[in-house]
């Protein structure tokens, strides 16, 4: 009896803490319930966030925000998943196909990012050159941006790039030229193949690419667990 009354006592607190976890301090129009998401997808199937592991054959995932190996030194995502809107995922599959003909493949650092993570990054960095402004949201929140690099399939090693992932310095700019020729060539190769398939590189990060018409996609704030459960039941 005591146990039951304790559960009843704690339950409203738990429900309350769930609702304050997902905040929207800038009152953005967020797709933050499964119902809203389902409605979007029913209007246009292109709005579906699809699992890159299912759509891009052989894709390598190194989802840093699902580990402590990222600039926050904290685990931000509950699962190492990479989702993107269907046309973005299909374009990545075309890039992958072309790379594999040359013995290479894509490695994804980050894809769709729930809006709550954008709020966390802003609280830590507070500089719009390197993290998205939370009052407008990130293109990652729209499922239309990807952070990636290229891997040599034979060795499993990344090609040599000017910086590591999420190095917030001027060397990360795709225009930075005080580098060995091979690093410039590798960066140019990545940018060229991504551009060919509808992506454009971000001006301060060689690893970040936005897909064309990114602004037609809404800002989403659903967790990977919510998306995984939804995709399972809608199959
Ligand atoms: Zn990015």
Short mmCIF file of C-alpha atoms and ligand atoms in Angstrom, two decimals:
data_model
loop_
_atom_site.label_atom_id
_atom_site.label_comp_id
_atom_site.label_asym_id
_atom_site.label_seq_id
_atom_site.Cartn_x
_atom_site.Cartn_y
_atom_site.Cartn_z
CA UNK A 1 0.00 0.00 0.00
CA UNK A 2 2.81 2.35 0.90
CA UNK A 3 4.57 1.45 -2.36
CA UNK A 4 1.46 2.19 -4.39
CA UNK A 5 0.87 5.55 -2.76
CA UNK A 6 4.53 6.41 -3.32
CA UNK A 7 4.16 5.62 -7.02
CA UNK A 8 1.04 7.79 -7.22
CA UNK A 9 2.89 10.55 -5.44
CA UNK A 10 5.92 10.48 -7.78
CA UNK A 11 4.06 9.96 -11.05
CA UNK A 12 2.91 13.57 -11.57
CA UNK A 13 6.46 14.77 -10.86
CA UNK A 14 7.80 12.43 -13.54
CA UNK A 15 5.22 13.58 -16.08
CA UNK A 16 6.02 17.20 -15.27
CA UNK A 17 9.78 16.71 -15.66
CA UNK A 18 9.17 15.08 -19.07
CA UNK A 19 7.29 18.11 -20.28
CA UNK A 20 9.92 20.60 -19.11
CA UNK A 21 12.74 18.60 -20.76
CA UNK A 22 11.48 19.48 -24.24
CA UNK A 23 11.58 23.24 -24.24
CA UNK A 24 10.84 25.71 -27.01
CA UNK A 25 12.04 29.06 -25.59
CA UNK A 26 11.90 30.86 -28.98
CA UNK A 27 8.41 29.57 -29.79
CA UNK A 28 9.49 28.04 -33.08
CA UNK A 29 6.98 26.09 -35.16
CA UNK A 30 8.33 22.66 -34.22
CA UNK A 31 7.20 19.25 -35.37
CA UNK A 32 7.47 17.91 -31.86
CA UNK A 33 4.77 15.26 -31.62
CA UNK A 34 4.36 12.02 -33.54
CA UNK A 35 0.89 13.23 -34.59
CA UNK A 36 2.31 16.36 -36.24
CA UNK A 37 5.05 14.30 -37.91
CA UNK A 38 2.57 11.71 -39.15
CA UNK A 39 0.46 14.48 -40.61
CA UNK A 40 3.45 15.94 -42.52
CA UNK A 41 4.41 12.55 -43.93
CA UNK A 42 0.83 11.85 -44.99
CA UNK A 43 0.88 15.08 -47.03
CA UNK A 44 4.19 14.26 -48.71
CA UNK A 45 6.22 11.04 -48.39
CA UNK A 46 9.40 13.05 -49.03
CA UNK A 47 9.00 14.47 -45.52
CA UNK A 48 9.68 11.07 -43.94
CA UNK A 49 12.86 10.82 -41.90
CA UNK A 50 14.44 7.58 -43.06
CA UNK A 51 17.22 5.54 -41.47
CA UNK A 52 20.41 6.02 -43.51
CA UNK A 53 21.59 2.54 -42.52
CA UNK A 54 18.59 1.16 -44.44
CA UNK A 55 18.75 3.42 -47.49
CA UNK A 56 22.50 3.85 -48.13
CA UNK A 57 24.22 0.47 -48.65
CA UNK A 58 27.37 0.01 -46.60
CA UNK A 59 27.22 3.42 -44.95
CA UNK A 60 29.57 3.83 -41.99
CA UNK A 61 28.16 5.60 -38.93
CA UNK A 62 30.34 7.38 -36.38
CA UNK A 63 27.64 9.31 -34.55
CA UNK A 64 29.80 11.34 -32.20
CA UNK A 65 26.93 12.90 -30.24
CA UNK A 66 25.85 9.42 -29.15
CA UNK A 67 29.23 9.15 -27.37
CA UNK A 68 31.27 11.47 -25.17
CA UNK A 69 33.75 11.87 -28.07
CA UNK A 70 32.44 15.27 -29.16
CA UNK A 71 33.03 18.90 -28.29
CA UNK A 72 30.53 18.80 -25.40
CA UNK A 73 32.32 15.77 -23.81
CA UNK A 74 28.84 14.57 -23.03
CA UNK A 75 26.48 12.01 -24.58
CA UNK A 76 23.77 14.04 -26.30
CA UNK A 77 21.88 11.34 -28.27
CA UNK A 78 20.37 8.24 -26.69
CA UNK A 79 21.15 6.11 -29.79
CA UNK A 80 23.80 6.17 -32.56
CA UNK A 81 21.28 6.72 -35.36
CA UNK A 82 21.40 8.72 -38.60
CA UNK A 83 18.07 9.87 -40.08
CA UNK A 84 17.45 12.21 -43.01
CA UNK A 85 14.47 13.24 -45.17
CA UNK A 86 13.90 10.73 -47.94
CA UNK A 87 15.31 12.82 -50.89
CA UNK A 88 18.42 13.65 -48.82
CA UNK A 89 18.97 9.96 -48.03
CA UNK A 90 18.48 9.00 -51.68
CA UNK A 91 21.00 11.63 -52.79
CA UNK A 92 23.50 10.20 -50.28
CA UNK A 93 22.88 6.75 -51.74
CA UNK A 94 23.89 8.15 -55.16
CA UNK A 95 27.06 9.67 -53.69
CA UNK A 96 27.83 6.34 -52.02
CA UNK A 97 27.35 4.44 -55.28
CA UNK A 98 29.81 6.70 -57.06
CA UNK A 99 32.38 6.57 -54.24
CA UNK A 100 32.28 2.79 -54.04
CA UNK A 101 33.28 2.54 -57.69
CA UNK A 102 36.54 4.16 -56.56
CA UNK A 103 37.00 2.01 -53.44
CA UNK A 104 35.66 4.65 -51.06
CA UNK A 105 32.56 5.21 -48.95
CA UNK A 106 30.80 7.78 -46.77
CA UNK A 107 31.20 8.05 -43.02
CA UNK A 108 28.46 9.97 -41.24
CA UNK A 109 29.17 11.98 -38.11
CA UNK A 110 25.73 13.51 -37.74
CA UNK A 111 22.48 13.72 -39.70
CA UNK A 112 19.01 14.69 -38.37
CA UNK A 113 19.44 16.34 -34.96
CA UNK A 114 16.53 16.84 -32.54
CA UNK A 115 15.97 20.55 -31.73
CA UNK A 116 16.69 19.93 -28.04
CA UNK A 117 20.32 19.14 -28.97
CA UNK A 118 20.57 22.49 -30.78
CA UNK A 119 19.48 24.24 -27.57
CA UNK A 120 22.19 22.35 -25.63
CA UNK A 121 24.91 23.24 -28.15
CA UNK A 122 23.96 26.90 -28.01
CA UNK A 123 24.14 26.93 -24.22
CA UNK A 124 27.69 25.53 -24.48
CA UNK A 125 29.16 27.45 -27.44
CA UNK A 126 26.98 30.55 -28.03
CA UNK A 127 28.67 31.44 -31.36
CA UNK A 128 26.67 31.27 -34.59
CA UNK A 129 29.81 30.66 -36.64
CA UNK A 130 30.02 27.13 -35.25
CA UNK A 131 26.63 26.21 -33.82
CA UNK A 132 23.16 27.01 -35.11
CA UNK A 133 21.24 29.93 -33.64
CA UNK A 134 18.46 28.38 -31.54
CA UNK A 135 16.04 31.15 -32.54
CA UNK A 136 16.13 29.95 -36.16
CA UNK A 137 17.10 26.29 -35.61
CA UNK A 138 19.63 24.17 -37.48
CA UNK A 139 19.32 22.62 -40.93
CA UNK A 140 20.16 19.40 -39.08
CA UNK A 141 16.86 19.88 -37.18
CA UNK A 142 15.13 19.82 -40.58
CA UNK A 143 16.72 16.49 -41.53
CA UNK A 144 18.31 18.27 -44.49
CA UNK A 145 21.96 18.59 -43.38
CA UNK A 146 24.68 15.98 -43.00
CA UNK A 147 28.13 15.99 -41.40
CA UNK A 148 30.41 13.50 -43.09
CA UNK A 149 33.74 12.49 -44.54
CA UNK A 150 35.14 9.85 -46.90
CA UNK A 151 36.68 6.52 -45.90
CA UNK A 152 39.03 4.32 -47.98
CA UNK A 153 37.27 0.95 -47.90
CA UNK A 154 40.44 -1.17 -48.10
CA UNK A 155 42.10 0.39 -45.05
CA UNK A 156 38.99 1.59 -43.21
CA UNK A 157 40.77 4.94 -42.72
CA UNK A 158 39.41 8.44 -43.36
CA UNK A 159 40.99 10.39 -46.17
CA UNK A 160 43.32 13.08 -44.83
CA UNK A 161 41.31 16.26 -44.27
CA UNK A 162 42.38 19.72 -43.01
CA UNK A 163 40.93 19.18 -39.50
CA UNK A 164 39.11 16.60 -37.44
CA UNK A 165 35.32 16.72 -37.08
CA UNK A 166 33.93 19.68 -35.11
CA UNK A 167 37.25 21.46 -34.85
CA UNK A 168 36.03 25.00 -34.39
CA UNK A 169 38.88 26.89 -36.10
CA UNK A 170 39.54 28.83 -39.29
CA UNK A 171 41.24 25.71 -40.71
CA UNK A 172 37.79 24.09 -40.88
CA UNK A 173 36.64 26.61 -43.50
CA UNK A 174 36.40 25.09 -47.00
CA UNK A 175 38.19 28.24 -48.25
CA UNK A 176 41.23 27.89 -45.95
CA UNK A 177 44.32 27.35 -48.11
CA UNK A 178 47.42 27.24 -45.81
CA UNK A 179 47.40 23.44 -46.03
CA UNK A 180 49.26 20.56 -47.67
CA UNK A 181 48.15 20.10 -51.28
CA UNK A 182 46.81 16.60 -50.58
CA UNK A 183 44.41 17.90 -47.90
CA UNK A 184 43.13 20.60 -50.24
CA UNK A 185 42.66 17.99 -52.99
CA UNK A 186 40.76 15.64 -50.67
CA UNK A 187 38.51 18.44 -49.44
CA UNK A 188 37.84 19.54 -53.03
CA UNK A 189 37.02 15.96 -54.02
CA UNK A 190 34.42 15.66 -51.22
CA UNK A 191 32.87 19.04 -52.06
CA UNK A 192 32.75 18.23 -55.79
CA UNK A 193 30.99 14.89 -55.40
CA UNK A 194 28.51 16.24 -52.84
CA UNK A 195 27.73 19.29 -55.02
CA UNK A 196 27.11 17.02 -58.00
CA UNK A 197 24.35 15.26 -56.01
CA UNK A 198 22.53 18.37 -54.76
CA UNK A 199 24.43 19.39 -51.62
CA UNK A 200 26.31 22.58 -50.75
CA UNK A 201 29.14 22.91 -48.27
CA UNK A 202 28.83 25.18 -45.21
CA UNK A 203 31.17 28.21 -45.24
CA UNK A 204 32.93 27.42 -41.94
CA UNK A 205 32.88 23.60 -41.83
CA UNK A 206 34.24 21.37 -44.63
CA UNK A 207 32.26 18.39 -43.21
CA UNK A 208 28.80 20.03 -43.18
CA UNK A 209 26.53 19.81 -46.25
CA UNK A 210 23.01 21.14 -46.76
CA UNK A 211 20.67 19.55 -49.25
CA UNK A 212 18.93 21.74 -51.86
CA UNK A 213 15.57 23.23 -50.82
CA UNK A 214 16.42 22.54 -47.16
CA UNK A 215 14.03 25.33 -46.12
CA UNK A 216 10.93 23.42 -47.30
CA UNK A 217 11.39 20.96 -44.43
CA UNK A 218 10.09 21.74 -40.94
CA UNK A 219 12.15 21.89 -37.76
CA UNK A 220 11.72 18.62 -35.89
CA UNK A 221 12.05 17.82 -32.23
CA UNK A 222 11.50 14.07 -31.94
CA UNK A 223 13.97 11.71 -30.27
CA UNK A 224 15.60 8.82 -32.14
CA UNK A 225 13.61 6.43 -29.97
CA UNK A 226 10.34 8.09 -31.05
CA UNK A 227 11.36 7.88 -34.72
CA UNK A 228 12.48 4.27 -34.42
CA UNK A 229 9.21 3.25 -32.76
CA UNK A 230 7.20 5.15 -35.36
CA UNK A 231 9.10 3.62 -38.30
CA UNK A 232 8.63 0.14 -36.80
CA UNK A 233 4.87 0.51 -36.44
CA UNK A 234 4.32 2.23 -39.80
CA UNK A 235 6.06 -0.54 -41.79
ZN1 LIG B 1 26.60 20.05 -39.47
#
